[in-house]
Every structure is written in C-alpha cells, then in structure tokens.
Coordinates of C-alpha atoms in Angstrom, one line a residue:
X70 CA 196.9 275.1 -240.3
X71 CA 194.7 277.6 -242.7
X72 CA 194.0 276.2 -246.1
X73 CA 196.2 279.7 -247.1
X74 CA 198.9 278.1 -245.3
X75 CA 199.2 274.4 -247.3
X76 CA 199.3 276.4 -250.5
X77 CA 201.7 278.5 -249.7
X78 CA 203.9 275.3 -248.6
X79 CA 203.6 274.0 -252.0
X80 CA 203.9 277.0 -253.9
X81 CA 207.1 278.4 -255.7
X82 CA 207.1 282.2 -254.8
X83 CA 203.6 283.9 -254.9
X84 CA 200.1 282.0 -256.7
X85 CA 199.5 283.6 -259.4
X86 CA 196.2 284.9 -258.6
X87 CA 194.0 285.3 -255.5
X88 CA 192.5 282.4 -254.0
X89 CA 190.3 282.4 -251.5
X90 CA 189.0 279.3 -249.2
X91 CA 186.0 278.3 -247.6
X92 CA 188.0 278.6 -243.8
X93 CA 188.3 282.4 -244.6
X94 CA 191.9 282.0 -245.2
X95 CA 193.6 283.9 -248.2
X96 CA 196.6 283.5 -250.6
X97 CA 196.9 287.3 -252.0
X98 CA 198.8 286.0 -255.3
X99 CA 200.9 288.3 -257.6
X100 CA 197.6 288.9 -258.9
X101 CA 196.6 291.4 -256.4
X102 CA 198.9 293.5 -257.8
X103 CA 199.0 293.4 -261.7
X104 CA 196.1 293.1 -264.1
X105 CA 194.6 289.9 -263.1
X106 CA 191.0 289.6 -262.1
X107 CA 190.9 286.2 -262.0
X108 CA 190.3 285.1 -257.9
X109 CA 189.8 280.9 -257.6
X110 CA 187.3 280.2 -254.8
X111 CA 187.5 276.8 -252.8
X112 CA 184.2 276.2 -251.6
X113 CA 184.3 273.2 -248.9
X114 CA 185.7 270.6 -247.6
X115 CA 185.2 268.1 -251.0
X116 CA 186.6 270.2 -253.2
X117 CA 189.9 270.3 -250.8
X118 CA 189.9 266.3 -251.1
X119 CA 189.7 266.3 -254.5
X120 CA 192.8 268.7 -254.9
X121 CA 194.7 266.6 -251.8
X122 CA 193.8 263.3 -253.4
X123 CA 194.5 263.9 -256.9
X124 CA 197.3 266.1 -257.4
X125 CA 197.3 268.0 -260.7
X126 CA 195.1 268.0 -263.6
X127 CA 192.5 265.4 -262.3
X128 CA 191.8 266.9 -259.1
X129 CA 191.5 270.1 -260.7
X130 CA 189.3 269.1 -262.9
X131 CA 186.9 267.4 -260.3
X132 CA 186.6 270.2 -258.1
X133 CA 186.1 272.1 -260.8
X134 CA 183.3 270.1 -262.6
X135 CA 181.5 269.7 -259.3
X136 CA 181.4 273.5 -258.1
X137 CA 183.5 273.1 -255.3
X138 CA 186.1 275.5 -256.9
X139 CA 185.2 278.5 -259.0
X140 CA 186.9 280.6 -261.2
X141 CA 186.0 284.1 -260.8
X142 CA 187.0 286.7 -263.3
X143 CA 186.4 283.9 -266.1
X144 CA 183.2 282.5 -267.9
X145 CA 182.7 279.0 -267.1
X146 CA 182.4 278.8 -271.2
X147 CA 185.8 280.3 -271.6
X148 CA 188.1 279.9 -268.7
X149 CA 191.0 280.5 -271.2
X150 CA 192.3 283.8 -269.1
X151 CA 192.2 281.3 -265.8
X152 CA 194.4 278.9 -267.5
X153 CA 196.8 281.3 -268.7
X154 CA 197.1 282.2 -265.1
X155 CA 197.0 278.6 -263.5
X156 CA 199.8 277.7 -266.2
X157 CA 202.4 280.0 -264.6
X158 CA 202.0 277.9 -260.9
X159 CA 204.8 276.5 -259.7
X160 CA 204.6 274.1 -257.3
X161 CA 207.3 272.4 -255.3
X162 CA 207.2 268.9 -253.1
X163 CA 208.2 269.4 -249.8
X164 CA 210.6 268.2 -248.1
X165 CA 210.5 265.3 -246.5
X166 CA 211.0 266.7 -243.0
X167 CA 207.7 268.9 -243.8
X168 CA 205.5 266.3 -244.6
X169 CA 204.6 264.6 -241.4
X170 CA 203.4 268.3 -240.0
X171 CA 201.6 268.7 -243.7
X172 CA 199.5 265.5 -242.6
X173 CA 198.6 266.1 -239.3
X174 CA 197.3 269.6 -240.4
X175 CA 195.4 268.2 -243.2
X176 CA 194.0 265.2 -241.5
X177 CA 193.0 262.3 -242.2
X178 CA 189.8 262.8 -243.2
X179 CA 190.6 265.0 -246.3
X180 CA 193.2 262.7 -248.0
X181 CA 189.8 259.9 -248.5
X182 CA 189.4 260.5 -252.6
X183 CA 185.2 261.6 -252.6
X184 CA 183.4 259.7 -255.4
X185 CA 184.2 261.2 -258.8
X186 CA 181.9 263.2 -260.7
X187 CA 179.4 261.1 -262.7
X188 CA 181.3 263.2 -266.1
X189 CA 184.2 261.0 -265.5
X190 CA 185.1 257.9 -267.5
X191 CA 186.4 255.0 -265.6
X192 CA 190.6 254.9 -265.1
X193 CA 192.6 252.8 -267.6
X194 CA 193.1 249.8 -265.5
X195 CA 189.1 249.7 -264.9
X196 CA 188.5 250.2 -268.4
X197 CA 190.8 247.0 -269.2
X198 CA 188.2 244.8 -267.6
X199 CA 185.5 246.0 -271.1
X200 CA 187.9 244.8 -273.3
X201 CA 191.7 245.2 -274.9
X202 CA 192.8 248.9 -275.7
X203 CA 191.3 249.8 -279.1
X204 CA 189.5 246.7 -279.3
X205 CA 185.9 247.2 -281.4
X206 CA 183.6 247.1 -278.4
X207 CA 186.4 249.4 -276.3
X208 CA 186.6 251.9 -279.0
X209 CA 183.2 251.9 -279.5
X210 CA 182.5 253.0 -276.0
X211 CA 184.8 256.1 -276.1
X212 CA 183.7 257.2 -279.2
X213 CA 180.2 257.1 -277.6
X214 CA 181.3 258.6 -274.1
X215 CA 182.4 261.7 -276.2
X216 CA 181.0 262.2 -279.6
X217 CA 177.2 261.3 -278.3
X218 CA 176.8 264.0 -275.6
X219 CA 173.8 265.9 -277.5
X220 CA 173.5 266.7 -281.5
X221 CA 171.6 270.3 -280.1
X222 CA 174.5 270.6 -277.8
X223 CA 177.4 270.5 -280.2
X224 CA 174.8 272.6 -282.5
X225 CA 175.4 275.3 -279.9
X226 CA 179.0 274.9 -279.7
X227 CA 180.2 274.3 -283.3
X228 CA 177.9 276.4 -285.0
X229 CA 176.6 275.6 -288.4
X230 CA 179.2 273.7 -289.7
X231 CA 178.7 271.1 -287.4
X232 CA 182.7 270.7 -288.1
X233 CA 184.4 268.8 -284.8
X234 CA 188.4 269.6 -286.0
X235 CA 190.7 272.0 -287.1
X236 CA 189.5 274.9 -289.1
X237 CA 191.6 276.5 -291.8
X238 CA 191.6 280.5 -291.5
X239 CA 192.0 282.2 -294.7
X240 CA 192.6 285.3 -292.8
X241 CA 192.6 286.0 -288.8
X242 CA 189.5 287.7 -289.1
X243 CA 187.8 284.7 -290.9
X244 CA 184.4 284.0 -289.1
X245 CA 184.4 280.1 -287.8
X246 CA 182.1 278.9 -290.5
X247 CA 183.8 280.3 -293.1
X248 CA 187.1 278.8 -291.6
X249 CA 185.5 275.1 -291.6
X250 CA 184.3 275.5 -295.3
X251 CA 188.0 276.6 -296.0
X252 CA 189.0 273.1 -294.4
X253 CA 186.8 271.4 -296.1
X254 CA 188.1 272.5 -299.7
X255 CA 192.0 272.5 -298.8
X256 CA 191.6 268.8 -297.9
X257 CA 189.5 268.6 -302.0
X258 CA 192.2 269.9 -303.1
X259 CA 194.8 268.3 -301.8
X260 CA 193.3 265.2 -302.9
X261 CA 192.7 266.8 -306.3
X262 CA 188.7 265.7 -306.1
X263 CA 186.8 266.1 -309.4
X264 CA 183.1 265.2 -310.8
X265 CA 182.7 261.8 -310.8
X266 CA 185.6 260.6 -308.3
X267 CA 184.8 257.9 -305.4
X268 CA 185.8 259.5 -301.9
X269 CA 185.7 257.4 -298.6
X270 CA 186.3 259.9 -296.0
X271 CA 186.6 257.4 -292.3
X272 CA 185.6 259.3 -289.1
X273 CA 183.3 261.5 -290.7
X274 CA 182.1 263.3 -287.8
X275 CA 178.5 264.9 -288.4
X276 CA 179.3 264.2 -292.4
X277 CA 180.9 268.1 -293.0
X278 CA 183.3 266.7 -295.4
X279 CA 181.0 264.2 -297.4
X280 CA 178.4 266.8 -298.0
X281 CA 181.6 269.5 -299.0
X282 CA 182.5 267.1 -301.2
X283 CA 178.8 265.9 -302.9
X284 CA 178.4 269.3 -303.3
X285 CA 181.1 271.1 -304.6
X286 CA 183.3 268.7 -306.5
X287 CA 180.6 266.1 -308.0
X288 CA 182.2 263.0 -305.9
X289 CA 180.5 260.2 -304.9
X290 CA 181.2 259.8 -301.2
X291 CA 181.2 256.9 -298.5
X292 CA 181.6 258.4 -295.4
X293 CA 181.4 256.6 -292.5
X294 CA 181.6 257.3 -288.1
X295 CA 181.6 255.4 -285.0
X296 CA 179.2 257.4 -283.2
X297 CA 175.7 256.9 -283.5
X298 CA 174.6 260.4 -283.0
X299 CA 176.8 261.1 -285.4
X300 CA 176.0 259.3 -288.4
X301 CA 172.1 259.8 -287.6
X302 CA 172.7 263.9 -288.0
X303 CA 174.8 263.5 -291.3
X304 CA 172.5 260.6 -292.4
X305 CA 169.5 263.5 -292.2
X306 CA 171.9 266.0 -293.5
X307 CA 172.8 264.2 -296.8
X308 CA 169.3 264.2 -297.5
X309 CA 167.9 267.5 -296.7
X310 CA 170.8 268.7 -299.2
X311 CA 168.9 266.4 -301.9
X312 CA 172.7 264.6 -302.0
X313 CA 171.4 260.9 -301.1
X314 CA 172.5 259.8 -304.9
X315 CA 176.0 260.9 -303.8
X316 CA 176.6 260.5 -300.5
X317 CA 176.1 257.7 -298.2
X318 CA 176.9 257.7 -294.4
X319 CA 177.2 254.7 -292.5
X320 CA 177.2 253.8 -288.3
X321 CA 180.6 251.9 -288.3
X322 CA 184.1 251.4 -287.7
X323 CA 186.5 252.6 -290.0
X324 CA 187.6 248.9 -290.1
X325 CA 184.5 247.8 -291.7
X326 CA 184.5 250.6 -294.5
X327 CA 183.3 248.5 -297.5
X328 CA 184.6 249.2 -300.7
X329 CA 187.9 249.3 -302.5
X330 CA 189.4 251.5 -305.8
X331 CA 188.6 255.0 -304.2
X332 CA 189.8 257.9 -306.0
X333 CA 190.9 259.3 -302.6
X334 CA 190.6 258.7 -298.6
X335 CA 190.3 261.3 -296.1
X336 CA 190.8 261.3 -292.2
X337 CA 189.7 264.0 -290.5
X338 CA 190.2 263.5 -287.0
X339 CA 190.2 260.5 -286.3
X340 CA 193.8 259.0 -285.8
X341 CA 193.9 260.8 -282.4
X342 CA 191.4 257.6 -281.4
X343 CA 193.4 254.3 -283.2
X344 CA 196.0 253.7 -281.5
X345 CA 199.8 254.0 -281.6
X346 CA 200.3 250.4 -281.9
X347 CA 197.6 250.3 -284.5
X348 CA 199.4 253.1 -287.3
X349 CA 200.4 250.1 -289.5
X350 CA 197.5 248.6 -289.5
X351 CA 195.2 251.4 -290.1
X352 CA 197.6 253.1 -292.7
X353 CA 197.4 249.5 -294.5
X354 CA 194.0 249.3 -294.2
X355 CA 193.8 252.9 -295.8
X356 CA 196.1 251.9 -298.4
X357 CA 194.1 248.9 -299.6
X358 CA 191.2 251.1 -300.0
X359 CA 192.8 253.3 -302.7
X360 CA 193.4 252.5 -306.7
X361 CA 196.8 253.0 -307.5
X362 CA 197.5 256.8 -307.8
X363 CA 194.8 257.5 -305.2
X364 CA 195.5 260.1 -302.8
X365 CA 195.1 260.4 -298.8
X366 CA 195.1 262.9 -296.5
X367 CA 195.4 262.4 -293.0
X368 CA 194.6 265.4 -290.5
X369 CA 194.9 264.9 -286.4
X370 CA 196.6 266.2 -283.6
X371 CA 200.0 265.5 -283.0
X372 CA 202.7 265.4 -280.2
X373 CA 205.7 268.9 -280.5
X374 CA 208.0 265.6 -280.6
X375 CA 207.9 261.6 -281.5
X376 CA 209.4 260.8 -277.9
X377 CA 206.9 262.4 -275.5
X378 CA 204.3 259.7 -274.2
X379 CA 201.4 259.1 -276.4
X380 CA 199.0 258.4 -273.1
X381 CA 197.2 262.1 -272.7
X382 CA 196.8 263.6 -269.3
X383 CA 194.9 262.6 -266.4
X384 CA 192.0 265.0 -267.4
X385 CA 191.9 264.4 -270.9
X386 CA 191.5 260.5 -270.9
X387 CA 189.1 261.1 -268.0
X388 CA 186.7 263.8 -269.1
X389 CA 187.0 264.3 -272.7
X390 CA 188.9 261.4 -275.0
X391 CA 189.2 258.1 -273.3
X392 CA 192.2 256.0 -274.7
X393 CA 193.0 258.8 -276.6
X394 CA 196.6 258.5 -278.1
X395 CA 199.0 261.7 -279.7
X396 CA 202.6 261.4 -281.0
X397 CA 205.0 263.4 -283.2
X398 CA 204.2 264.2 -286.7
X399 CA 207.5 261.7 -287.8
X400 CA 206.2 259.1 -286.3
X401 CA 202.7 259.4 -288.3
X402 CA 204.9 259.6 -291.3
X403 CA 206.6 256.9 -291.0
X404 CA 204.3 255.0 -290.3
X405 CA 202.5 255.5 -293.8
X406 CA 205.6 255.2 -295.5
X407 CA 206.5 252.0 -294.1
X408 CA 202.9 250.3 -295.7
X409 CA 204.0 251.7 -298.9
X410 CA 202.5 254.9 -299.3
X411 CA 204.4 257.9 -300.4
X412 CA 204.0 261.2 -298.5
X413 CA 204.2 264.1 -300.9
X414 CA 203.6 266.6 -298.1
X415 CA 203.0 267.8 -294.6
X416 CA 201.8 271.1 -292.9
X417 CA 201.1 272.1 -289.8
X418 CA 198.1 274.1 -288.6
X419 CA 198.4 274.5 -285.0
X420 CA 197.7 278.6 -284.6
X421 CA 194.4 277.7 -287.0
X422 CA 193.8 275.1 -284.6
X423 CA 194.2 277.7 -281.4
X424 CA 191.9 279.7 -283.5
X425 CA 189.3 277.4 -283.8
X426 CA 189.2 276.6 -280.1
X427 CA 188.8 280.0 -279.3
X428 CA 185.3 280.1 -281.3
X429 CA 184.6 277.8 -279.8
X430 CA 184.1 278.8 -276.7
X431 CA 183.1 282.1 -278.1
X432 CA 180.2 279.8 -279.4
X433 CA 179.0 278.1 -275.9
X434 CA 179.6 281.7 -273.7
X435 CA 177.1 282.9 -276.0
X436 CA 174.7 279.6 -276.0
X437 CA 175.5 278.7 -272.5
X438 CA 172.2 278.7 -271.1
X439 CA 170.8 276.4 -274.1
X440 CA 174.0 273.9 -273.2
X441 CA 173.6 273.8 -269.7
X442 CA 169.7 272.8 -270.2
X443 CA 170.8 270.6 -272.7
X444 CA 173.8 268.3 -271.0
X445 CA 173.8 270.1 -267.3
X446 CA 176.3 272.2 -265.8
X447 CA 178.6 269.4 -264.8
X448 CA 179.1 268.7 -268.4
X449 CA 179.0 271.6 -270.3
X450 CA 182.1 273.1 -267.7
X451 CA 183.9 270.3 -269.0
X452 CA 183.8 271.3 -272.3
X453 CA 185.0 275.0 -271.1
X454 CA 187.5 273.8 -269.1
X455 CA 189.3 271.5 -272.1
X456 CA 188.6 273.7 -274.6
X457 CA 190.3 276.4 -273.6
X458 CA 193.0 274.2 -272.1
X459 CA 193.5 273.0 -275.5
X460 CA 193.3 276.4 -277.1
X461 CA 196.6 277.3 -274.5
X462 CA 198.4 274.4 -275.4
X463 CA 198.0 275.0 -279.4
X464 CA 199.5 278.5 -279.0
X465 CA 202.2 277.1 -276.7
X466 CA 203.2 274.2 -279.3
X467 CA 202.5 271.9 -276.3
X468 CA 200.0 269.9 -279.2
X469 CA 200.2 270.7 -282.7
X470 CA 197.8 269.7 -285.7
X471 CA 199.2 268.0 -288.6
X472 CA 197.8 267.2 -292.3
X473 CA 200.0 264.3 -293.8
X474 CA 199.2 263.9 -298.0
X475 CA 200.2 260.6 -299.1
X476 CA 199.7 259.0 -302.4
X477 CA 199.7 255.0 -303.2
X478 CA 202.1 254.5 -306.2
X479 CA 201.2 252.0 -309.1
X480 CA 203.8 249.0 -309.7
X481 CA 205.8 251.7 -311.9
X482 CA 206.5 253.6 -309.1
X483 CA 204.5 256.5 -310.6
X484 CA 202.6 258.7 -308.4
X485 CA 200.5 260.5 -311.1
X486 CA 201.4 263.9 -308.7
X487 CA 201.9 267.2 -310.9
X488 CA 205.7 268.5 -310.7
X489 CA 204.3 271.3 -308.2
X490 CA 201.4 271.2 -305.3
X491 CA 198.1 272.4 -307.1
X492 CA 196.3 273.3 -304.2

C-alpha cells in the first residue's frame, strides 16, 4: 500500500494541501485546486514512524524538527500559512475491520518510535523521577530548557525590546517595539507607579519592565527571574542604562523574592509556569509582598474556558514549555480573591497577543541565518513551528491572554482606587 494510500484512509474528504512522499506516491489535496501553495514533503522512512508512532501534534512536530517532513510554500521561520492549512485536516479512525489490512501494509518495522530529537524534553512521567511538579529544582530545569537557549538568539527574534510576552498595540500598524514599550506603560499605569514607589516585578524576563519602570516613573525596582541567561542580560542592562541605584535584578525564584511593603507587584508572564495547584499559594505569597493599598497586576495566557485541561499539548510541554499549565481567566480570579485580594479589573488582549506572534516570526524570517548559526536548525524550526502555531490559536480564541489588576485592601476595607480607572 502507497504512503498516498494510508492518508487517504485516515482522511475525512480531501487533505487540505498536496503532499507528496518519499515512495513517489501523491495525495493531490483540495489544494491543487484553490490558492494554496503549500505542498508537505515526507522525506523517508523515519519521518513516517514518527507520524505512525505518535499520532498528532508530537509526531508532527518530530518529523518536522528533524527534516524528515518539509513544508513547502512556507518559511521555516513562519509556517503560519502551513498551519492554517494543517488546521482544516480531518482525520477519522478506522474502523476496526480496516485496521488489521492498515498493519500489514505499514509493517512492522515503521510502528518502532525512532529516538526523539535531541530538542525534546523528556515525557511527564520521566520528568517525575527529577523531582515533584513545580518543585524548585523541577521548575528550575524548565525555565532553563526554554528561557536559556541563546541571549543573541532571542536578540534576533524579539528585537530590541528584548520583551518575551504580549505586546500592547496602540494601533494595528504599531511597529513591535513600540508595541512592547506600550506594554510596559499600561502595566505603570495600571499600578498607578510614581517617583519614589518600590516595585517588585517576579519573572522579569530580560528586565524590560524593571528598566521601563527606573526609567520612566522614578521607582525603585526589584526585579527578579529564574533563568540565568536571563537575569545576566538585564543585570548588564540595568547598568548600561546608568539605573543600578534603582534597579536591582536578581537569579531566583519568585519564592525567594526578599522584601515586603512594595508599592506594587507585577507578573508578566510568568503564571503560565506555577502551577494550577499552586494559585493560592503564589497569589498569597504576592499578597504578603504588598503594603496595604498596593496594587498587582497579573498578565499570562489563559484557557477560552475554566474547564478545559490545564496540561498543554503533546508539542508544547515537549518542545517549548515543560510543565507548562493554562486555565480560564475565572479561575485566576478567583484564585486571587480567595487570598484576599480584590480584583478591580480584567482585560483581555488576545488579537495583541496574535499580533505580537506574528513579529515575531517576521523577526527570525528575517534573522534566520544568524538563528540557525546561533541554536541550529533543529531548534530554531521549533521556534517557527510554535510560534506561529500560537499566533493561529490566539486569533482562533483557542488561548487567550489576560491582565488581572488586583489591589490588597487595608483593615478598613479601603482600597485607596480612584472612583474611575486612571489608566
């Protein structure tokens, strides 16, 4: 049986592009006849046992990562057109008369899983044996898998903001930069920084926010980040600006942030990596950190819904965010509420986020060369291949991207929060 042939078996109506396979066989797709240019190319034998041995998103992914399937018709830096295509596949299981004659013609050979790429993070059940879910040492680990690739490489790819989350577009037209800065100021003035207020901003990334805030409001910031790469970038950052007296970055967990009596708290991006189970605890810890009538603000990716499961696809906890956890936008807010803290309000920013995602890519099309040196193909593919993933799923409101402002009352009950937003 022709490669062509087992696609077609588990196929609902026609692919939806061209694919071509390394036996000479060919599934025409509807896109042979519309618009489409986009042609998926199965280059051996590995790449078929990856697909046959890992059904969906992680197969995929390995073939992809490895070569063994190409994407024609889309820039490895930007295969958002490919996934626009690959998200209108349907597939069907066969029935159960079909699948004896499905074996035979794959053979037994092709359903032994290769070896994974080297990209890939070990499965959840292997990972168990390095320590408890979210555990210190754990969490250290997965923050490092990700967030310590290269400091040149995400250079490349983020541009000069060196800004890792959501930007905020003033207008669609709003160059990426310009959207990070914009970010970076919504989240001042949500928290209603002036001169001479105490900010401790947790998960600071490469230190985008602490220097926004040295700089532009007069705060004195603590900023601190799990990754090492990180930290040592913001660390130099802070005091090529001359903002040392201000600004201090620290190579921790947010756990360990010293310090108590801020003026305000931020979060940008980093709930995504704490933990479900862990919401009270961190929101808590959070909470202790702030005088009364301090503000927070809380931005991260959220779940469409507060019942889908919080455990991310096979690809994403895999490739890009190991123990990674999402869930509705309620659930965060209840969460906060239930330590105590009242929410004063909520938005969310997933078209900014879409947008954001989208440069990018833009960004490592145009530096590809310089990322590939820098982290090899394997890697920098990966990137592609989630980013523009993730750029679908923001437009499709399969993720969304929530800020959460909160406040910590005084024993009064008073909030010191103007009768209308400021911001």
């Amino acid at each position: 049986m022709a490669i062509a042939d087992l696609i077609d078996a588990v196929t609902v109506g026609q692919a939806p592009m061209r694919i071509e396979a390394y036996d000479g066989s060919v599934v025409p797709g509807r896109g042979d006849n519309s618009a489409s240019d986009i042609v998926l190319r199965l280059n051996n034998e590995r790449g078929l046992r990856y697909l046959l041995t890992a059904p969906g998103d992680l197969g995929l992914a390995r073939a992809y990562v490895t070569g063994d399937l190409e994407m024609d018709g889309a820039h490895p830096g930007d295969p958002y057109p490919a996934m626009i295509e690959l998200a209108r596949w349907t597939f069907r299981r066969p029935p159960l008369a079909e699948v004896p004659k499905l074996l035979r013609a794959v053979g037994a050979r092709n359903l032994v899983p290769p070896p994974p790429p080297p990209q890939e993070s070990l499965p959840p059940l292997r990972r168990a044996l390095e320590g408890l879910r979210h555990s210190r040492g754990r969490d250290a680990e997965s923050i490092s898998k990700h967030y310590d690739v290269s400091n040149a490489f995400y250079r490349h790819v983020l541009g000069p903001s060196m800004a890792y989350t959501c930007a905020v577009f003033p207008k669609a037209d709003a160059g990426l930069d310009e959207a990070q800065q914009e970010k970076f100021d919504l989240v001042a003035r949500k928290l209603d920084l002036q001169p001479g207020m105490r900010l401790l901003d947790v998960g600071c990334g490469w230190g985008g926010m602490a220097l926004h805030a040295a700089t532009h409001y007069g705060v004195e910031v603590t900023a601190i980040t799990l990754s090492e790469q990180q930290a040592s970038w913001a660390a130099d950052a802070v005091e090529a600006a001359g903002l040392s007296g201000r600004a201090r970055i620290i190579h921790g967990d947010y756990r360990d942030a010293p310090g108590t009596a801020y003026d305000a708290v931020s979060s940008i991006g980093l709930m995504e990596h704490v933990g479900v189970r862990n919401y009270a605890s961190y929101f808590a810890l959070l909470r202790d950190k702030l005088r009364p009538g301090g503000r927070l603000l809380n931005h991260c990716i959220t779940r469409p819904d507060n019942q889908a499961s919080t455990m991310p696809g096979a690809f994403i906890d895999r490739y890009v965010f190991p123990d990674g956890e999402l869930t509705g936008s309620g659930r965060i807010i209840s969460a906060a509420q239930d330590v105590g803290l009242e929410v004063r309000h909520e938005e969310n920013l997933r078209e900014h986020y879409a947008l954001t995602l989208a440069g990018w890519c833009a960004n490592l099309v145009e530096h590809w060369d310089e990322c590939v040196a820098e982290v090899g193909i394997g890697t920098a593919r990966v990137w592609g291949l989630y980013m523009a993933g993730s750029r679908l799923g923001f437009e499709t409101n399969a993720v969304q991207l929530h800020q959460v402002l909160a406040v910590k009352l005084d024993d009064d009950g008073n909030a010191s929060f103007p009768l209308r937003p400021t911001w």
